């Protein structure tokens, strides 16, 4: 009789622990990795074809459809994989982006390395099956 009560108590504790772990896993697994994003700001994507130093002039930004008259040079930031990157802005002293000013930065092209953990067999992850 005592052994039966101990088994019952053990099963109840095990069930409670399992339910607790099922509930808590949503909070542990669902970490927000986009905490660097401020949704009240505008962001623009720059396509990087190969690794190297890039220089963007006012004409490049205007050609890409970026409204250059609305931003100040002191507020320009560059991010890659959620981390802020170093950049040099020529002419940022007066806070206005002129025709001769430019933004210069070093960039790595996206290589998909952060996505490799999503694939069990990496040999087949890039094949297109038709």
XYZ file of N, CA and C in Angstrom:
390
model
N 0.820 -1.197 0.000
C 0.000 0.000 0.000
C 0.860 1.256 0.000
N 1.908 1.257 0.845
C 2.802 2.417 0.909
C 3.564 2.552 -0.399
N 4.009 1.437 -0.938
C 4.742 1.455 -2.200
C 3.857 1.990 -3.324
N 2.580 1.660 -3.316
C 1.638 2.132 -4.324
C 1.450 3.647 -4.233
N 1.390 4.192 -3.011
C 1.261 5.640 -2.816
C 2.513 6.361 -3.298
N 3.676 5.761 -3.056
C 4.931 6.367 -3.517
C 4.979 6.400 -5.039
N 4.537 5.321 -5.678
C 4.500 5.293 -7.138
C 3.543 6.347 -7.680
N 2.381 6.469 -7.047
C 1.401 7.469 -7.473
C 1.973 8.877 -7.312
N 2.621 9.133 -6.200
C 3.241 10.442 -5.949
C 4.353 10.714 -6.966
N 5.126 9.698 -7.286
C 6.205 9.834 -8.269
C 5.641 10.194 -9.641
N 4.562 9.533 -10.052
C 3.955 9.807 -11.353
C 3.358 11.204 -11.419
N 2.740 11.633 -10.351
C 2.171 12.985 -10.305
C 3.284 14.020 -10.442
N 4.377 13.833 -9.703
C 5.506 14.772 -9.798
C 6.102 14.766 -11.202
N 6.208 13.600 -11.795
C 6.757 13.496 -13.147
C 5.865 14.213 -14.150
N 4.572 14.052 -14.027
C 3.638 14.721 -14.936
C 3.707 16.230 -14.762
N 3.772 16.696 -13.537
C 3.864 18.142 -13.278
C 5.152 18.710 -13.859
N 6.246 18.004 -13.693
C 7.530 18.469 -14.246
C 7.472 18.497 -15.770
N 6.885 17.488 -16.381
C 6.777 17.460 -17.850
C 5.921 18.609 -18.365
N 4.810 18.868 -17.699
C 3.955 19.990 -18.107
C 4.710 21.299 -17.955
N 5.413 21.445 -16.849
C 6.206 22.660 -16.623
C 7.252 22.834 -17.729
N 7.948 21.765 -18.078
C 8.972 21.848 -19.124
C 8.363 22.160 -20.488
N 7.202 21.616 -20.770
C 6.538 21.926 -22.039
C 6.133 23.393 -22.117
N 5.688 23.939 -21.003
C 5.291 25.351 -20.986
C 6.511 26.256 -21.055
N 7.529 25.965 -20.290
C 8.702 26.851 -20.204
C 9.542 26.819 -21.480
N 9.475 25.732 -22.258
C 10.295 25.651 -23.468
C 9.948 26.734 -24.475
N 8.707 27.164 -24.515
C 8.326 28.239 -25.432
C 9.056 29.530 -25.105
N 9.298 29.778 -23.850
C 9.999 30.997 -23.457
C 11.504 30.866 -23.655
N 12.012 29.665 -23.508
C 13.452 29.451 -23.672
C 13.830 29.438 -25.151
N 13.078 28.732 -25.967
C 13.401 28.579 -27.383
C 13.102 29.846 -28.170
N 12.046 30.527 -27.858
C 11.596 31.672 -28.653
C 12.314 32.955 -28.254
N 13.631 32.938 -28.320
C 14.404 34.141 -28.033
C 14.296 35.089 -29.211
N 14.081 36.347 -28.941
C 13.975 37.347 -29.997
C 15.372 37.771 -30.426
N 15.767 37.374 -31.624
C 17.102 37.723 -32.109
C 17.120 39.049 -32.845
N 15.977 39.659 -33.030
C 15.905 40.941 -33.720
C 15.731 42.093 -32.744
N 16.337 41.977 -31.577
C 16.187 43.029 -30.569
C 16.882 44.319 -30.992
N 17.741 44.270 -31.974
C 18.435 45.471 -32.448
C 17.541 46.328 -33.338
N 16.432 45.778 -33.820
C 15.550 46.507 -34.727
C 14.649 47.450 -33.937
N 14.619 48.700 -34.348
C 13.685 49.685 -33.810
C 12.639 49.917 -34.897
N 11.438 49.479 -34.660
C 10.415 49.479 -35.691
C 9.917 50.872 -36.055
N 10.280 51.877 -35.293
C 9.884 53.242 -35.633
C 10.891 53.909 -36.567
N 11.971 53.213 -36.930
C 12.984 53.753 -37.837
C 12.857 53.093 -39.208
N 13.411 53.763 -40.221
C 13.447 53.211 -41.582
C 14.769 52.472 -41.779
N 14.705 51.349 -42.480
C 15.885 50.560 -42.807
C 15.917 50.330 -44.311
N 17.116 50.306 -44.865
C 17.300 50.058 -46.292
C 18.324 48.949 -46.445
N 18.066 48.044 -47.378
C 18.948 46.905 -47.607
C 19.923 47.227 -48.727
N 21.188 46.891 -48.510
C 22.233 47.078 -49.517
C 22.717 45.691 -49.927
N 22.588 45.365 -51.192
C 23.044 44.065 -51.683
C 24.562 44.079 -51.835
N 25.207 43.090 -51.261
C 26.664 42.968 -51.327
C 26.989 41.725 -52.153
N 27.671 41.927 -53.265
C 27.988 40.836 -54.177
C 29.276 40.130 -53.773
N 30.273 40.900 -53.402
C 31.532 40.297 -52.979
C 32.121 41.100 -51.829
N 32.976 40.449 -51.091
C 33.618 41.049 -49.931
C 34.532 42.190 -50.367
N 34.482 43.304 -49.634
C 35.365 44.411 -49.969
C 34.912 45.725 -49.372
N 35.605 46.790 -49.764
C 35.285 48.137 -49.307
C 34.319 48.767 -50.303
N 33.254 49.345 -49.784
C 32.228 49.970 -50.612
C 32.140 51.449 -50.281
N 31.842 52.238 -51.297
C 31.673 53.682 -51.140
C 30.373 54.078 -51.838
N 29.470 54.676 -51.069
C 28.179 55.107 -51.601
C 28.110 56.624 -51.595
N 27.857 57.189 -52.766
C 27.686 58.638 -52.902
C 26.201 58.982 -52.829
N 25.920 60.252 -52.769
C 24.544 60.735 -52.734
C 23.765 60.232 -53.943
N 24.390 60.248 -55.108
C 23.708 59.792 -56.328
C 23.346 58.306 -56.246
N 24.177 57.499 -55.585
C 23.870 56.077 -55.410
C 22.629 55.890 -54.539
N 22.558 56.659 -53.469
C 21.422 56.548 -52.558
C 20.134 57.024 -53.214
N 20.223 58.139 -53.941
C 19.046 58.664 -54.642
C 18.595 57.674 -55.713
N 19.550 57.088 -56.435
C 19.229 56.101 -57.467
C 18.562 54.857 -56.904
N 18.842 54.544 -55.642
C 18.225 53.382 -54.999
C 16.867 53.716 -54.393
N 16.456 54.977 -54.522
C 15.150 55.368 -54.001
C 15.140 55.752 -52.537
N 16.306 56.015 -51.977
C 16.399 56.411 -50.570
C 16.219 57.920 -50.480
N 15.267 58.392 -49.685
C 15.037 59.838 -49.566
C 16.140 60.502 -48.742
N 17.141 61.020 -49.413
C 18.323 61.553 -48.725
C 18.079 62.888 -48.049
N 17.037 63.578 -48.405
C 16.778 64.869 -47.783
C 16.209 64.764 -46.383
N 15.834 63.563 -45.965
C 15.168 63.398 -44.675
C 16.054 62.849 -43.570
N 17.274 62.452 -43.886
C 18.106 61.911 -42.813
C 19.328 62.779 -42.557
N 19.831 62.649 -41.339
C 21.044 63.357 -40.956
C 22.184 62.350 -40.906
N 23.371 62.810 -41.261
C 24.507 61.888 -41.344
C 24.860 61.274 -39.995
N 24.607 61.961 -38.905
C 24.953 61.411 -37.586
C 24.055 60.235 -37.203
N 22.937 60.057 -37.893
C 22.008 58.973 -37.580
C 22.182 57.750 -38.467
N 23.119 57.778 -39.391
C 23.316 56.649 -40.303
C 24.046 55.531 -39.567
N 23.482 54.331 -39.650
C 24.095 53.146 -39.056
C 24.071 52.025 -40.087
N 24.991 51.090 -39.943
C 25.076 49.948 -40.846
C 25.075 48.682 -40.003
N 24.214 47.723 -40.358
C 24.109 46.471 -39.621
C 24.337 45.293 -40.553
N 24.954 44.250 -40.012
C 25.112 42.979 -40.724
C 24.895 41.872 -39.699
N 23.938 40.998 -39.964
C 23.571 39.920 -39.042
C 23.258 40.441 -37.642
N 22.627 41.593 -37.558
C 22.213 42.151 -36.280
C 23.279 42.897 -35.515
N 24.482 42.988 -36.067
C 25.569 43.703 -35.394
C 25.896 44.980 -36.152
N 26.084 46.062 -35.408
C 26.424 47.327 -36.049
C 27.847 47.264 -36.588
N 28.015 47.737 -37.818
C 29.304 47.713 -38.496
C 29.923 49.107 -38.513
N 31.237 49.133 -38.588
C 31.949 50.411 -38.656
C 31.764 51.026 -40.034
N 31.610 52.341 -40.061
C 31.536 53.040 -41.336
C 32.137 54.425 -41.190
N 32.551 54.964 -42.327
C 33.124 56.303 -42.380
C 32.221 57.148 -43.262
N 31.853 58.321 -42.765
C 31.012 59.232 -43.537
C 31.792 60.513 -43.768
N 32.165 60.758 -45.024
C 32.866 61.992 -45.359
C 31.840 63.117 -45.417
N 32.110 64.170 -44.683
C 31.227 65.326 -44.679
C 30.157 65.284 -43.609
N 30.340 64.452 -42.596
C 29.309 64.358 -41.566
C 29.376 65.497 -40.549
N 30.396 66.333 -40.655
C 30.573 67.410 -39.678
C 29.389 68.369 -39.658
N 28.862 68.704 -40.833
C 27.755 69.665 -40.876
C 26.387 68.982 -40.764
N 26.357 67.658 -40.739
C 25.106 66.928 -40.562
C 24.265 66.782 -41.812
N 24.724 67.335 -42.937
C 23.972 67.275 -44.195
C 24.773 66.464 -45.205
N 24.089 65.617 -45.951
C 24.746 64.769 -46.938
C 24.761 65.487 -48.281
N 25.937 65.967 -48.702
C 26.095 66.722 -49.947
C 26.496 65.794 -51.091
N 26.501 66.337 -52.299
C 26.852 65.580 -53.504
C 28.259 64.980 -53.424
N 29.205 65.680 -52.816
C 30.587 65.190 -52.738
C 30.826 64.284 -51.530
N 29.874 64.179 -50.635
C 30.022 63.321 -49.458
C 29.796 61.860 -49.840
N 30.277 60.968 -48.995
C 30.064 59.547 -49.247
C 30.078 58.769 -47.944
N 29.535 57.567 -48.024
C 29.562 56.605 -46.920
C 30.491 55.484 -47.357
N 31.452 55.159 -46.519
C 32.426 54.119 -46.865
C 32.411 53.056 -45.773
N 32.432 51.797 -46.197
C 32.387 50.699 -45.236
C 32.953 49.437 -45.860
N 33.352 48.516 -45.016
C 33.805 47.200 -45.442
C 32.641 46.240 -45.245
N 32.398 45.383 -46.224
C 31.265 44.463 -46.124
C 31.654 43.057 -46.557
N 31.112 42.093 -45.844
C 31.197 40.689 -46.237
C 29.898 40.330 -46.935
N 29.991 39.537 -47.975
C 28.764 39.103 -48.624
C 28.117 38.038 -47.744
N 26.820 37.911 -47.857
C 26.105 36.886 -47.097
C 26.446 35.528 -47.682
N 26.868 34.622 -46.820
C 27.260 33.298 -47.295
C 26.332 32.199 -46.801
N 25.291 32.565 -46.058
C 24.343 31.573 -45.573
C 24.852 30.740 -44.422
N 25.989 31.104 -43.845
C 26.579 30.314 -42.766
C 25.642 30.200 -41.569
N 24.905 31.262 -41.274
C 24.005 31.209 -40.117
C 22.833 30.257 -40.342
N 22.565 29.882 -41.590
C 21.460 28.968 -41.890
C 21.888 27.506 -41.950
N 23.170 27.215 -41.856
C 23.634 25.839 -42.023
C 23.124 24.908 -40.932
N 22.814 25.435 -39.760
C 22.304 24.571 -38.696
C 20.880 24.106 -38.977
N 20.226 24.680 -39.970
C 18.858 24.295 -40.303
C 18.793 23.029 -41.150
N 19.915 22.603 -41.696
C 19.934 21.471 -42.608
C 20.662 20.300 -41.974
N 20.033 19.120 -42.037
C 20.672 17.935 -41.485
C 21.864 17.509 -42.337
N 21.669 17.441 -43.636
C 22.720 17.007 -44.537
C 23.114 18.197 -45.406
N 24.241 18.791 -45.119
C 24.666 20.007 -45.805
C 24.965 19.773 -47.291
N 25.250 18.529 -47.686
C 25.527 18.253 -49.096
C 24.308 18.483 -49.966
N 23.122 18.291 -49.409
C 21.899 18.407 -50.195
C 21.185 19.731 -49.984
N 21.727 20.603 -49.176
C 21.007 21.830 -48.825
C 20.936 22.826 -49.973
N 21.845 22.766 -50.933
C 21.861 23.746 -52.012
C 21.449 23.158 -53.359
N 21.007 21.914 -53.405
C 20.617 21.304 -54.672
C 19.168 21.615 -54.982
N 18.909 21.881 -56.235
C 17.556 22.133 -56.706
C 17.055 20.874 -57.396
N 15.985 20.324 -56.873
C 15.418 19.110 -57.461
C 14.249 19.488 -58.348
N 14.318 19.071 -59.609
C 13.247 19.384 -60.565
C 12.630 18.101 -61.053
